[in-house]
């Protein structure tokens, strides 16, 4: 009787709540953190208010709450798309702290969609989910959900707004027009879009975005511990809006019930991108998402990882990605040993020589790379010469593409193998069933003709294992085998014969992990601790396998301001290196941004990354990989001094923090000026402070903040020490004691091209 009574009362509550909604066209929920308002007829967002102020752009957010794209594999991937506002019936059920929206009666299709929004009175977050009852003959390609648009009140418009985007380790957007003026314009994350952009887990390594202004912040994230493939993007809309765009790839789910395997989490917060990253990190650390052991506990890491070598990268053939590939002054390999020795002294550091264009096949011509150009003998002498001086050898490769013919060395082609082994069967397939022609760095104007291989095929695993095994026999210390597989990920395949789902899905991660696991015995049996890495920081889906990677924060200069969000979330597990800086000279006006190389070094140091410089044939450091060697070089003495003065902290007094530490939000300070980089071609400012900083914790209570003056003149900053205890100033990396500071305010003079560390407790 009691159960019947409770059920009856619950029904009455639901009816009352439904009736209260029917008296208006909105559904509202409010707690002490936010007020949510939805359109009752469509479910679209109307407002998310914090402190009485709306954080979203209502005209934009009132578009369809979801859009679902289906494909018909039997009709060459024909697209069928439906959205929330096309449903002729939308039922709304409000019960306690759960809103349920049921959409049905889509024209000419048997389809139902249910959206749930779960709230809690004591939480600033709400959890959104979507399920599809699919009685169509089509498979689900992707789901755009939820539709969230914020107002373009960004800094460049005179407003206070900023958007955090998790691409390329983290990017802060203050001006959407920067992206619109160059070759990195927004493109929807769908076939054939590949490469740099909003693909996760790839060039996007994490699953959260944020918008914040003077009123407060809005957090939007996929709390997906399985790391399903997604598009995570932003782009301008009508009505002065910016869409925060999440797209789930459903793994080719077909007829029947499909439920999103995770919640989209939306909520409000105070602060900036650091605070949003802390929300995401807190979730990640309590989730079941796999992570490697922390650096201090990871037995797979070599000793040199803790000695912070400076990476020096250069080609041995040609000058840049394309063009003449005649061997340059740094070939044969041993020609570079004297130059490396000189930089040992200049930087007071170990060096990792990371070679490009060394492949015996052709430059950037995967998957075959071994033996080295010119044969093994001189390369092995080179590796031996490096090791004798305590230095290290590294090699760039090009991932799991397949080269039919090189465009940089047309004498190299693999048509015979391709035809004899019928390798078209292992190449990626487009939605229409033809071979996908959007391979990375492939095409008539790119480095090669060819395709991308689908990693679900055993041939791919066998080739990778073979090549890594051969390189390991040379005692090479680091293999960036998965260059061009950004973040260690792969790109979609729509084959119906490879044994995986039709279209993007979780199978992609599983296939890549199978490849990574395949060469683990080689690493374990190599007789030394070999590391394998990828281009861009490893996405969280692949982090357990790729422990040293080529960071690509500078790609964000095509879009906004790089910020070290990846390091904030992951630095206790992985140290990356600064990377070959490809693209800087295309994104930034070097003459109008004379401090940009020094800024990038300071940024990388503060992100906890190992430093990198790029050489031309005579041994001079150049701006980036891709700069013409004839271009006037950066000030060599200033670069050497800054690298030396930064790297010594990674091996001295700052080592615990910069190598193994957990990043914290920095303590505020005053005294900096703006030193912008100027974009090409738009001439817009990307703003940077004249002093870079980062704050770290090591162990339970040791904290340290670093302040980098990358300018060639002294700077003075002021830090409030109110609320801090045991504040000490370290002006030298060899100082083990520090100087005790005052109680309320600390004034620090930072000499040119140098760093100061303060330690403190709370």
XYZ file of C-alpha atoms in Angstrom:
762
model
C 0.000 0.000 0.000
C 2.876 2.358 0.876
C 4.526 1.741 -2.539
C 1.260 2.477 -4.356
C 0.810 5.695 -2.376
C 4.383 6.852 -3.142
C 3.968 6.096 -6.838
C 0.669 7.956 -6.915
C 2.225 10.989 -5.194
C 5.134 10.955 -7.653
C 2.665 10.933 -10.530
C 0.817 13.894 -9.025
C 4.119 15.807 -8.702
C 4.985 15.120 -12.350
C 1.530 16.200 -13.500
C 1.715 19.381 -11.412
C 5.150 20.223 -12.794
C 4.036 19.525 -16.364
C 1.037 21.715 -15.791
C 3.195 24.513 -14.416
C 5.265 24.349 -17.596
C 2.207 24.443 -19.803
C 1.267 27.837 -18.453
C 4.281 29.338 -20.219
C 6.620 28.519 -23.057
C 9.652 27.960 -20.857
C 11.064 25.413 -18.440
C 13.173 26.825 -15.633
C 15.426 25.405 -12.976
C 17.287 27.481 -10.435
C 19.695 26.806 -7.601
C 22.205 28.964 -5.750
C 24.713 28.714 -8.625
C 22.733 29.292 -11.816
C 19.352 29.602 -13.447
C 18.615 27.474 -16.507
C 15.803 28.339 -18.913
C 14.765 26.151 -21.845
C 12.227 26.646 -24.601
C 9.399 24.274 -23.667
C 8.383 23.609 -27.261
C 11.850 22.820 -28.644
C 14.118 22.226 -25.639
C 16.523 24.885 -26.903
C 18.570 26.888 -24.442
C 17.280 30.364 -23.651
C 19.437 31.412 -20.708
C 22.079 30.191 -18.317
C 22.267 32.922 -15.729
C 24.961 33.487 -13.134
C 24.441 36.246 -10.598
C 21.412 37.343 -12.598
C 23.335 37.783 -15.865
C 22.913 35.573 -18.910
C 26.125 33.849 -20.024
C 24.847 32.643 -23.403
C 23.768 34.172 -26.676
C 20.038 33.494 -26.683
C 19.320 33.964 -30.430
C 22.089 31.502 -31.332
C 21.341 28.989 -28.591
C 17.661 28.886 -29.560
C 18.670 26.921 -32.645
C 18.157 23.134 -32.639
C 19.269 21.566 -29.347
C 20.698 18.632 -31.301
C 21.422 17.650 -34.885
C 21.949 14.009 -35.861
C 23.617 13.003 -39.107
C 22.882 9.544 -40.453
C 24.565 7.828 -43.383
C 23.274 5.121 -45.675
C 26.227 2.815 -46.337
C 24.261 1.021 -49.055
C 23.920 4.290 -50.978
C 27.541 5.457 -50.955
C 27.223 7.113 -47.570
C 24.227 9.239 -48.506
C 23.542 11.779 -45.756
C 20.247 12.105 -43.887
C 20.166 14.778 -41.196
C 17.546 15.565 -38.557
C 17.428 18.122 -35.775
C 15.336 18.851 -32.706
C 13.231 21.513 -34.363
C 12.120 19.117 -37.101
C 10.309 16.915 -34.583
C 6.581 17.490 -34.841
C 6.085 16.413 -31.248
C 8.159 17.295 -28.175
C 7.002 16.071 -24.783
C 8.438 17.616 -21.648
C 8.619 15.863 -18.288
C 9.990 17.654 -15.241
C 10.490 15.579 -12.131
C 12.453 16.817 -9.155
C 15.880 17.705 -10.592
C 15.515 15.905 -13.913
C 14.205 17.362 -17.165
C 13.300 14.870 -19.893
C 12.554 15.942 -23.463
C 11.111 13.359 -25.872
C 11.178 14.176 -29.594
C 9.191 12.179 -32.139
C 7.253 12.367 -35.404
C 10.152 13.315 -37.628
C 8.992 13.580 -41.216
C 9.247 10.363 -43.250
C 11.408 8.562 -40.701
C 10.801 6.309 -37.684
C 12.961 8.012 -35.108
C 12.678 9.073 -31.475
C 15.189 11.063 -29.471
C 15.261 11.561 -25.720
C 17.299 14.259 -23.983
C 17.802 14.320 -20.234
C 19.150 17.177 -18.141
C 20.082 16.283 -14.585
C 20.693 18.979 -11.976
C 21.424 19.093 -8.251
C 20.652 21.865 -5.793
C 24.168 21.801 -4.344
C 26.097 21.662 -7.644
C 27.072 24.295 -10.236
C 26.954 21.603 -12.932
C 24.232 19.954 -14.974
C 24.562 16.682 -16.879
C 23.125 16.373 -20.371
C 22.579 13.117 -22.214
C 20.885 11.979 -25.395
C 19.554 8.655 -26.618
C 18.253 7.696 -30.050
C 15.645 5.050 -30.828
C 16.659 4.452 -34.425
C 14.249 2.469 -36.570
C 15.708 3.725 -39.828
C 17.965 1.719 -42.169
C 20.741 4.258 -41.554
C 23.728 4.380 -39.230
C 24.493 7.332 -36.965
C 27.556 9.194 -38.172
C 27.623 11.979 -35.604
C 25.557 13.922 -33.093
C 25.934 17.658 -32.456
C 24.810 18.237 -28.880
C 24.045 20.425 -27.017
C 23.707 23.575 -29.095
C 25.429 26.251 -27.017
C 26.253 29.708 -28.366
C 27.882 32.503 -26.381
C 28.055 36.178 -27.271
C 31.087 37.537 -29.077
C 32.066 40.016 -26.391
C 35.704 38.967 -26.630
C 38.626 41.233 -25.748
C 39.169 42.328 -29.356
C 35.607 43.712 -29.503
C 36.124 45.808 -26.380
C 34.440 43.248 -24.131
C 35.788 41.081 -21.325
C 35.074 37.647 -22.800
C 37.501 34.855 -23.644
C 37.079 31.303 -24.921
C 39.308 28.391 -23.999
C 39.765 25.767 -26.734
C 41.689 22.542 -25.928
C 43.457 22.200 -29.281
C 47.247 21.865 -29.524
C 47.689 21.718 -25.743
C 45.415 24.720 -25.122
C 44.432 27.981 -26.805
C 42.838 31.175 -25.502
C 40.633 33.014 -27.988
C 40.378 36.793 -27.649
C 39.704 37.601 -31.311
C 37.789 35.213 -33.597
C 38.939 37.136 -36.671
C 42.551 35.948 -36.315
C 41.497 32.497 -37.441
C 39.319 33.784 -40.249
C 42.252 35.552 -41.913
C 44.618 32.627 -42.499
C 44.737 29.042 -43.715
C 43.487 27.608 -40.410
C 39.883 28.713 -40.876
C 37.171 26.726 -39.140
C 36.110 23.613 -40.993
C 33.499 21.191 -39.658
C 35.038 18.048 -38.187
C 33.853 15.542 -40.761
C 35.262 13.738 -43.760
C 37.448 14.923 -45.474
C 38.724 17.384 -42.829
C 41.960 16.156 -41.230
C 45.051 17.542 -39.560
C 45.114 20.628 -37.381
C 41.727 21.596 -36.010
C 39.182 20.317 -33.554
C 39.533 16.526 -33.860
C 39.709 14.546 -30.601
C 41.666 12.457 -29.652
C 44.194 13.959 -32.039
C 45.287 17.587 -32.268
C 42.694 18.175 -29.545
C 43.999 16.266 -26.534
C 41.358 17.052 -23.886
C 37.564 17.305 -23.797
C 36.631 20.626 -22.213
C 35.937 24.164 -23.332
C 35.176 27.307 -21.377
C 33.822 30.780 -21.914
C 34.291 33.462 -19.290
C 33.908 37.190 -18.867
C 33.739 39.688 -16.010
C 30.476 38.112 -14.800
C 31.710 34.547 -14.566
C 32.476 31.428 -16.527
C 30.656 28.686 -18.405
C 32.236 25.210 -18.469
C 31.332 22.709 -21.195
C 32.924 19.270 -21.323
C 32.497 15.677 -22.342
C 33.210 13.639 -19.221
C 34.047 10.630 -21.335
C 36.564 8.281 -19.760
C 36.557 6.063 -22.876
C 37.772 8.942 -25.083
C 35.291 8.435 -27.938
C 36.195 10.408 -31.094
C 34.697 13.894 -31.229
C 34.823 17.237 -32.890
C 35.520 20.013 -30.369
C 35.430 23.381 -32.075
C 34.362 27.009 -31.942
C 33.183 29.277 -34.722
C 31.263 32.466 -35.292
C 27.513 32.426 -35.917
C 24.851 34.914 -36.890
C 23.584 37.344 -34.258
C 27.112 38.067 -32.984
C 27.487 34.611 -31.500
C 30.275 32.047 -31.087
C 29.259 28.408 -31.040
C 31.011 26.057 -28.617
C 30.712 23.027 -30.822
C 30.788 19.418 -29.563
C 30.259 16.620 -32.061
C 30.143 12.954 -31.003
C 31.024 10.246 -33.502
C 28.791 7.323 -32.646
C 30.835 4.467 -34.081
C 28.369 3.670 -36.829
C 25.536 2.793 -34.436
C 22.699 1.283 -36.451
C 19.125 0.238 -35.881
C 18.011 0.061 -32.266
C 18.610 2.083 -29.131
C 21.766 4.182 -28.892
C 22.630 6.141 -25.752
C 25.534 8.529 -25.480
C 28.141 6.647 -23.407
C 28.952 9.708 -21.305
C 27.379 12.960 -20.152
C 27.977 16.402 -21.541
C 28.633 18.489 -18.444
C 27.699 22.143 -18.421
C 28.101 24.481 -15.481
C 29.190 27.819 -14.122
C 32.412 28.792 -12.380
C 34.415 31.777 -11.212
C 37.841 32.559 -12.592
C 39.601 31.856 -15.869
C 40.882 28.945 -17.949
C 43.007 27.670 -15.055
C 39.857 27.227 -12.980
C 38.086 25.448 -15.842
C 41.111 23.173 -16.279
C 41.037 22.412 -12.553
C 37.407 21.273 -12.875
C 38.365 18.963 -15.722
C 41.465 17.670 -13.929
C 39.441 16.915 -10.798
C 36.998 14.882 -12.872
C 39.768 13.126 -14.790
C 41.536 12.093 -11.596
C 38.369 10.534 -10.174
C 37.364 8.820 -13.424
C 38.423 5.445 -14.790
C 40.373 7.005 -17.676
C 43.737 5.196 -17.908
C 46.880 7.197 -17.181
C 50.504 6.084 -16.959
C 52.324 6.048 -13.624
C 53.386 9.483 -12.461
C 56.824 10.489 -13.682
C 58.440 9.867 -10.313
C 57.127 6.277 -10.335
C 57.399 5.397 -14.038
C 60.087 2.750 -14.549
C 59.836 3.041 -18.350
C 61.496 6.465 -18.336
C 65.223 6.721 -19.098
C 67.665 8.640 -16.911
C 68.021 11.362 -19.541
C 64.331 12.244 -19.097
C 65.282 13.682 -15.704
C 68.354 15.468 -17.109
C 66.368 17.686 -19.514
C 68.394 17.599 -22.722
C 67.870 20.496 -25.107
C 66.479 19.178 -28.385
C 68.270 20.342 -31.527
C 66.465 19.440 -34.719
C 67.579 19.795 -38.330
C 67.356 18.070 -41.743
C 70.242 16.255 -43.388
C 68.751 16.722 -46.874
C 67.290 19.942 -48.235
C 66.216 22.978 -46.226
C 62.480 22.521 -45.635
C 59.521 20.183 -46.228
C 59.467 20.593 -49.998
C 61.899 21.501 -52.736
C 65.420 20.327 -53.481
C 66.512 17.423 -51.268
C 70.224 17.474 -51.981
C 72.227 16.548 -48.856
C 73.210 19.680 -46.934
C 76.215 20.589 -44.756
C 74.924 18.413 -41.903
C 75.373 15.250 -43.961
C 77.043 12.825 -43.553
C 75.610 12.537 -40.081
C 78.932 12.832 -38.284
C 79.405 16.324 -39.751
C 77.072 17.629 -37.042
C 79.038 16.271 -34.067
C 81.242 19.360 -33.726
C 78.211 21.646 -33.875
C 76.431 19.544 -31.246
C 79.535 19.745 -29.059
C 79.550 23.524 -29.378
C 75.938 23.699 -28.206
C 76.764 21.427 -25.269
C 78.951 24.274 -24.044
C 76.657 27.110 -25.120
C 73.647 25.587 -23.352
C 75.554 23.846 -20.556
C 73.322 20.871 -21.280
C 72.958 17.463 -22.808
C 71.676 17.600 -26.390
C 69.236 15.386 -28.239
C 69.926 15.615 -31.979
C 66.526 14.988 -33.580
C 66.947 14.427 -37.314
C 64.622 15.149 -40.212
C 64.946 13.947 -43.824
C 67.171 11.065 -42.744
C 64.904 8.316 -44.086
C 66.365 5.836 -46.528
C 63.088 5.884 -48.433
C 62.521 9.624 -48.978
C 61.785 12.621 -46.733
C 58.373 12.258 -45.073
C 57.580 9.060 -47.008
C 55.960 6.613 -44.573
C 55.683 3.913 -43.506
C 59.155 2.646 -44.463
C 62.076 4.632 -43.059
C 64.956 2.240 -42.328
C 67.826 2.045 -43.238
C 69.011 5.665 -42.979
C 69.783 7.701 -46.067
C 73.268 6.731 -47.214
C 73.275 3.500 -45.221
C 73.699 2.514 -41.599
C 77.465 2.879 -41.169
C 77.828 6.641 -40.790
C 74.576 6.956 -38.859
C 75.766 4.370 -36.324
C 79.050 6.281 -35.989
C 76.992 9.407 -35.373
C 74.937 7.731 -32.626
C 78.108 6.399 -31.022
C 79.705 9.845 -31.161
C 76.665 11.407 -29.499
C 76.562 8.820 -26.739
C 80.269 9.157 -26.001
C 79.660 12.806 -25.088
C 76.531 12.057 -23.074
C 74.208 13.214 -25.861
C 71.210 11.521 -27.458
C 69.882 10.578 -30.879
C 66.316 11.001 -32.093
C 64.539 10.475 -35.414
C 61.424 11.971 -36.977
C 59.279 9.516 -38.935
C 55.873 10.052 -40.553
C 53.329 7.743 -38.986
C 51.039 5.268 -40.696
C 50.560 6.813 -44.104
C 51.496 4.838 -47.204
C 53.624 6.481 -49.886
C 53.005 5.452 -53.465
C 55.540 7.973 -54.738
C 57.574 10.707 -53.124
C 57.188 14.227 -54.498
C 60.456 15.309 -52.873
C 62.481 12.431 -54.325
C 60.615 11.024 -57.304
C 63.052 8.115 -57.606
C 61.265 6.551 -54.626
C 57.991 4.754 -55.248
C 56.194 1.699 -53.876
C 53.750 0.944 -56.680
C 55.140 -2.582 -57.110
C 54.529 -3.616 -53.486
C 51.196 -1.832 -53.423
C 49.933 -3.723 -56.458
C 51.467 -7.118 -55.676
C 50.152 -7.188 -52.102
C 46.816 -5.590 -53.033
C 47.396 -2.975 -50.366
C 44.388 -0.985 -51.449
C 42.604 -3.340 -49.050
C 44.318 -1.757 -46.023
C 43.921 1.891 -46.987
C 41.329 4.158 -45.453
C 37.985 4.371 -47.164
C 35.747 7.390 -47.750
C 32.015 7.338 -46.918
C 31.163 6.530 -50.544
C 33.313 3.380 -50.498
C 36.215 4.740 -52.554
C 39.732 5.092 -51.166
C 40.015 8.173 -48.974
C 42.103 10.748 -50.812
C 42.646 13.054 -47.846
C 45.818 11.455 -46.501
C 48.043 13.603 -44.291
C 50.752 15.383 -46.313
C 49.562 13.492 -49.400
C 48.611 15.005 -52.740
C 50.169 16.497 -55.861
C 51.359 19.598 -53.967
C 52.384 17.787 -50.786
C 55.351 15.611 -49.838
C 53.968 12.440 -51.358
C 51.295 10.687 -53.349
C 49.515 8.012 -51.378
C 46.928 7.227 -48.756
C 46.533 6.783 -45.023
C 46.447 3.192 -43.832
C 43.621 1.994 -41.617
C 45.153 0.798 -38.335
C 42.532 -1.927 -37.930
C 44.493 -4.004 -40.468
C 47.233 -6.339 -39.222
C 49.561 -5.205 -42.020
C 49.868 -1.789 -40.355
C 50.818 -3.250 -36.991
C 53.387 -5.516 -38.653
C 55.036 -2.655 -40.553
C 55.261 -0.413 -37.483
C 56.734 -3.252 -35.435
C 59.269 -4.017 -38.160
C 60.427 -0.412 -38.524
C 60.667 0.319 -34.794
C 62.560 -2.950 -34.262
C 65.126 -1.977 -36.881
C 65.601 1.520 -35.487
C 65.926 0.151 -31.948
C 68.894 -1.959 -33.070
C 70.788 1.315 -33.692
C 70.405 2.413 -30.037
C 68.531 5.533 -31.130
C 67.096 7.059 -27.952
C 63.842 8.528 -29.257
C 61.674 7.641 -32.247
C 58.940 10.056 -33.235
C 57.375 7.345 -35.323
C 53.887 8.836 -35.091
C 54.676 12.231 -36.508
C 51.600 13.254 -38.543
C 49.449 10.995 -36.359
C 48.630 14.014 -34.245
C 48.261 13.178 -30.569
C 48.938 9.539 -31.472
C 45.483 9.278 -33.023
C 44.276 8.247 -36.453
C 41.697 9.468 -38.920
C 38.287 8.016 -39.823
C 37.695 5.072 -42.102
C 34.331 4.049 -43.579
C 35.308 0.614 -44.825
C 32.774 -2.188 -44.499
C 35.456 -4.902 -44.895
C 38.109 -3.993 -42.281
C 36.188 -5.474 -39.369
C 35.408 -2.156 -37.689
C 32.306 -0.010 -37.497
C 31.260 2.094 -40.477
C 32.778 5.493 -39.768
C 34.573 7.100 -36.833
C 34.288 5.418 -33.467
C 35.961 3.944 -30.438
C 37.488 1.259 -32.656
C 40.077 3.850 -33.753
C 41.547 4.070 -30.250
C 41.488 0.301 -29.903
C 43.308 -0.135 -33.221
C 46.028 2.371 -32.319
C 46.465 0.816 -28.873
C 46.886 -2.560 -30.540
C 49.752 -1.087 -32.584
C 51.332 0.516 -29.501
C 51.104 -2.740 -27.564
C 52.638 -4.556 -30.512
C 55.996 -2.817 -30.165
C 56.127 -2.785 -26.350
C 58.165 -6.035 -26.299
C 60.734 -4.325 -28.547
C 61.034 -1.439 -26.105
C 61.276 -3.762 -23.124
C 63.883 -5.952 -24.817
C 65.998 -3.230 -26.421
C 68.601 -3.248 -23.656
C 68.064 0.453 -23.044
C 65.052 2.657 -22.319
C 63.754 3.686 -25.729
C 60.900 6.190 -26.017
C 58.421 6.442 -28.893
C 56.346 9.570 -29.448
C 54.076 11.545 -31.734
C 53.503 14.977 -33.221
C 51.670 17.268 -30.793
C 51.234 16.177 -27.190
C 49.746 12.706 -26.819
C 45.994 12.833 -26.432
C 44.687 11.502 -23.153
C 43.508 8.393 -25.027
C 47.130 7.548 -25.920
C 49.111 9.053 -23.072
C 49.926 5.724 -21.437
C 51.938 4.664 -24.503
C 53.582 7.901 -25.683
C 55.652 9.488 -22.935
C 57.697 12.101 -24.820
C 56.223 14.117 -27.661
C 56.682 17.072 -29.988
C 54.468 19.803 -28.496
C 52.749 22.051 -31.025
C 51.511 24.999 -28.986
C 52.734 27.334 -31.724
C 50.099 26.044 -34.159
C 47.695 28.006 -31.969
C 49.280 31.229 -33.207
C 47.033 30.795 -36.246
C 44.065 31.032 -33.873
C 44.856 32.757 -30.593
C 47.141 32.669 -27.566
C 48.759 29.366 -26.543
C 48.146 28.456 -22.887
C 49.602 25.422 -21.044
C 46.326 23.690 -20.198
C 47.654 20.283 -21.218
C 50.536 20.661 -18.784
C 48.116 21.824 -16.094
C 46.181 18.570 -16.439
C 48.968 16.117 -17.347
C 52.430 17.312 -16.341
C 52.779 14.867 -13.450
C 52.577 12.073 -16.035
C 54.524 13.371 -19.024
C 57.184 15.883 -20.066
C 57.144 16.887 -23.721
C 59.590 18.962 -25.708
C 59.007 22.324 -27.317
C 58.795 20.911 -30.849
C 60.126 22.054 -34.192
C 57.913 25.176 -34.144
C 56.580 24.481 -37.628
C 54.278 27.208 -38.902
C 55.459 30.150 -36.799
C 56.836 32.089 -39.756
C 53.536 31.573 -41.600
C 51.408 32.733 -38.661
C 53.540 35.547 -37.235
C 55.233 38.559 -38.810
C 58.804 37.900 -37.659
C 60.041 41.434 -38.287
C 57.188 43.000 -36.347
C 57.541 40.405 -33.568
C 61.295 40.439 -32.864
C 60.939 38.861 -29.404
C 58.868 35.914 -30.617
C 61.574 33.228 -30.369
C 62.502 34.334 -26.854
C 58.805 34.372 -25.971
C 58.328 30.841 -27.262
C 61.289 29.576 -25.245
C 59.937 31.242 -22.103
C 56.477 29.824 -22.770
C 57.785 26.269 -23.215
C 59.846 26.517 -20.032
C 56.833 27.705 -18.048
C 54.754 24.868 -19.514
C 57.286 22.391 -18.146
C 58.457 21.356 -21.625
C 62.047 20.640 -22.605
C 63.488 23.298 -24.899
C 64.080 23.023 -28.651
C 66.057 24.932 -31.270
C 66.172 24.410 -35.042
C 69.390 24.647 -37.078
C 70.304 25.507 -40.630
C 73.286 23.970 -42.387
C 76.011 26.181 -40.881
C 74.770 25.480 -37.343
C 72.936 28.781 -36.777
C 69.588 28.669 -34.995
C 66.633 29.720 -37.155
C 63.126 30.875 -36.258
C 61.254 27.653 -36.970
C 61.119 24.591 -39.185
C 60.076 25.953 -42.548
C 61.866 29.306 -42.418
C 63.987 29.941 -45.488
C 67.625 29.506 -44.513
C 68.413 32.835 -46.168
C 66.133 34.665 -43.711
C 67.878 36.837 -41.134
C 68.278 34.728 -38.010
C 67.232 35.580 -34.456
C 69.883 37.078 -32.176
C 72.067 34.025 -31.546
C 73.654 35.284 -28.330
C 70.308 36.154 -26.752
C 68.828 32.765 -27.624
C 71.852 30.926 -26.237
C 71.787 32.945 -23.035
C 68.079 32.408 -22.463
C 68.228 28.669 -23.202
C 71.187 28.272 -20.848
C 69.572 30.344 -18.098
C 66.257 28.497 -18.373
C 67.434 24.924 -18.719
C 69.692 25.089 -15.680
C 66.578 25.419 -13.509
C 65.280 22.097 -14.885
C 68.408 20.368 -13.593
C 69.006 22.576 -10.543
C 66.850 24.142 -7.842
C 63.664 23.931 -9.919
C 63.999 20.312 -11.025
C 61.396 18.752 -8.740
C 58.780 21.271 -9.816
C 59.536 21.576 -13.527
C 60.079 17.876 -14.208
C 57.682 16.138 -11.823
C 55.476 18.912 -10.458
C 51.738 19.504 -10.536
C 50.813 22.824 -12.129
C 48.821 25.330 -10.079
C 47.136 28.586 -10.976
C 49.812 31.302 -10.678
C 49.894 33.828 -7.890
C 49.030 37.269 -9.300
C 51.710 39.927 -9.683
C 52.108 43.408 -11.150
C 54.630 45.242 -13.281
C 54.356 43.557 -16.679
C 53.740 45.164 -20.040
C 52.172 43.748 -23.194
C 54.575 42.392 -25.834
C 52.300 41.184 -28.635
C 53.134 38.968 -31.559
C 51.694 40.365 -34.796
C 49.752 37.992 -37.016
C 50.009 37.427 -40.755
C 48.275 38.519 -42.866
C 45.829 40.422 -40.653
C 48.314 42.362 -38.526
C 46.373 41.588 -35.349
C 47.816 41.378 -31.850
C 48.295 38.136 -29.955
C 49.013 39.453 -26.501
C 51.774 38.168 -24.236
C 53.067 39.545 -20.924
C 56.651 40.754 -20.668
C 57.215 38.269 -17.826
C 56.023 34.671 -18.194
C 55.183 32.658 -15.108
C 54.122 29.227 -13.897
C 53.294 27.867 -10.473
C 53.938 24.298 -9.289
C 53.468 21.934 -6.397
C 55.768 19.036 -5.582
C 54.681 16.587 -2.937
C 52.088 17.578 -0.391
C 53.239 21.072 0.531
C 56.198 22.330 -1.528
C 55.190 25.103 -3.940
C 57.247 27.235 -6.310
C 56.499 29.930 -8.868
C 58.879 30.867 -11.671
C 59.134 34.281 -13.320
C 60.890 34.515 -16.691
C 62.198 37.790 -18.073
C 62.812 36.937 -21.728
C 63.586 40.548 -22.664
C 67.143 41.906 -23.021
C 66.510 44.502 -20.307
C 65.838 44.261 -16.587
C 62.251 44.150 -15.338
C 60.750 44.648 -11.900
C 57.602 42.942 -10.648
C 55.653 43.163 -7.391
C 53.991 40.183 -5.704
C 51.659 40.306 -2.744
C 52.773 37.746 -0.175
C 49.772 38.257 2.096
C 48.481 34.859 3.176
C 51.704 33.101 2.173
C 54.192 31.533 4.562
C 57.903 30.801 4.378
C 58.397 32.806 1.192
C 61.916 32.441 -0.182
C 63.525 33.953 -3.273
C 65.950 31.960 -5.426
C 67.877 34.048 -7.935
C 70.151 31.230 -9.045
C 69.392 27.623 -9.949
C 72.429 26.586 -7.918
C 71.018 28.202 -4.762
C 69.790 25.489 -2.400
C 68.717 27.759 0.481
C 67.022 30.851 -0.927
C 66.557 34.234 0.705
C 63.688 34.695 3.169
C 61.235 37.381 1.996
C 59.022 39.859 3.851
C 55.448 39.372 4.977
C 53.265 41.576 2.772
C 54.835 42.535 -0.531
C 57.776 41.355 -2.550
C 59.550 43.447 -5.174
C 61.707 41.439 -7.567
C 64.181 42.750 -10.103
C 64.725 40.159 -12.809
C 67.882 40.555 -14.845
C 67.686 40.257 -18.644
C 67.079 36.807 -20.144
C 66.807 35.102 -16.780
C 64.513 33.484 -14.237
C 63.696 33.877 -10.563
C 61.963 31.256 -8.424
C 60.051 31.847 -5.222
C 59.000 29.037 -2.915
C 56.182 29.317 -0.403
C 53.548 27.495 1.582
C 50.017 28.410 2.624
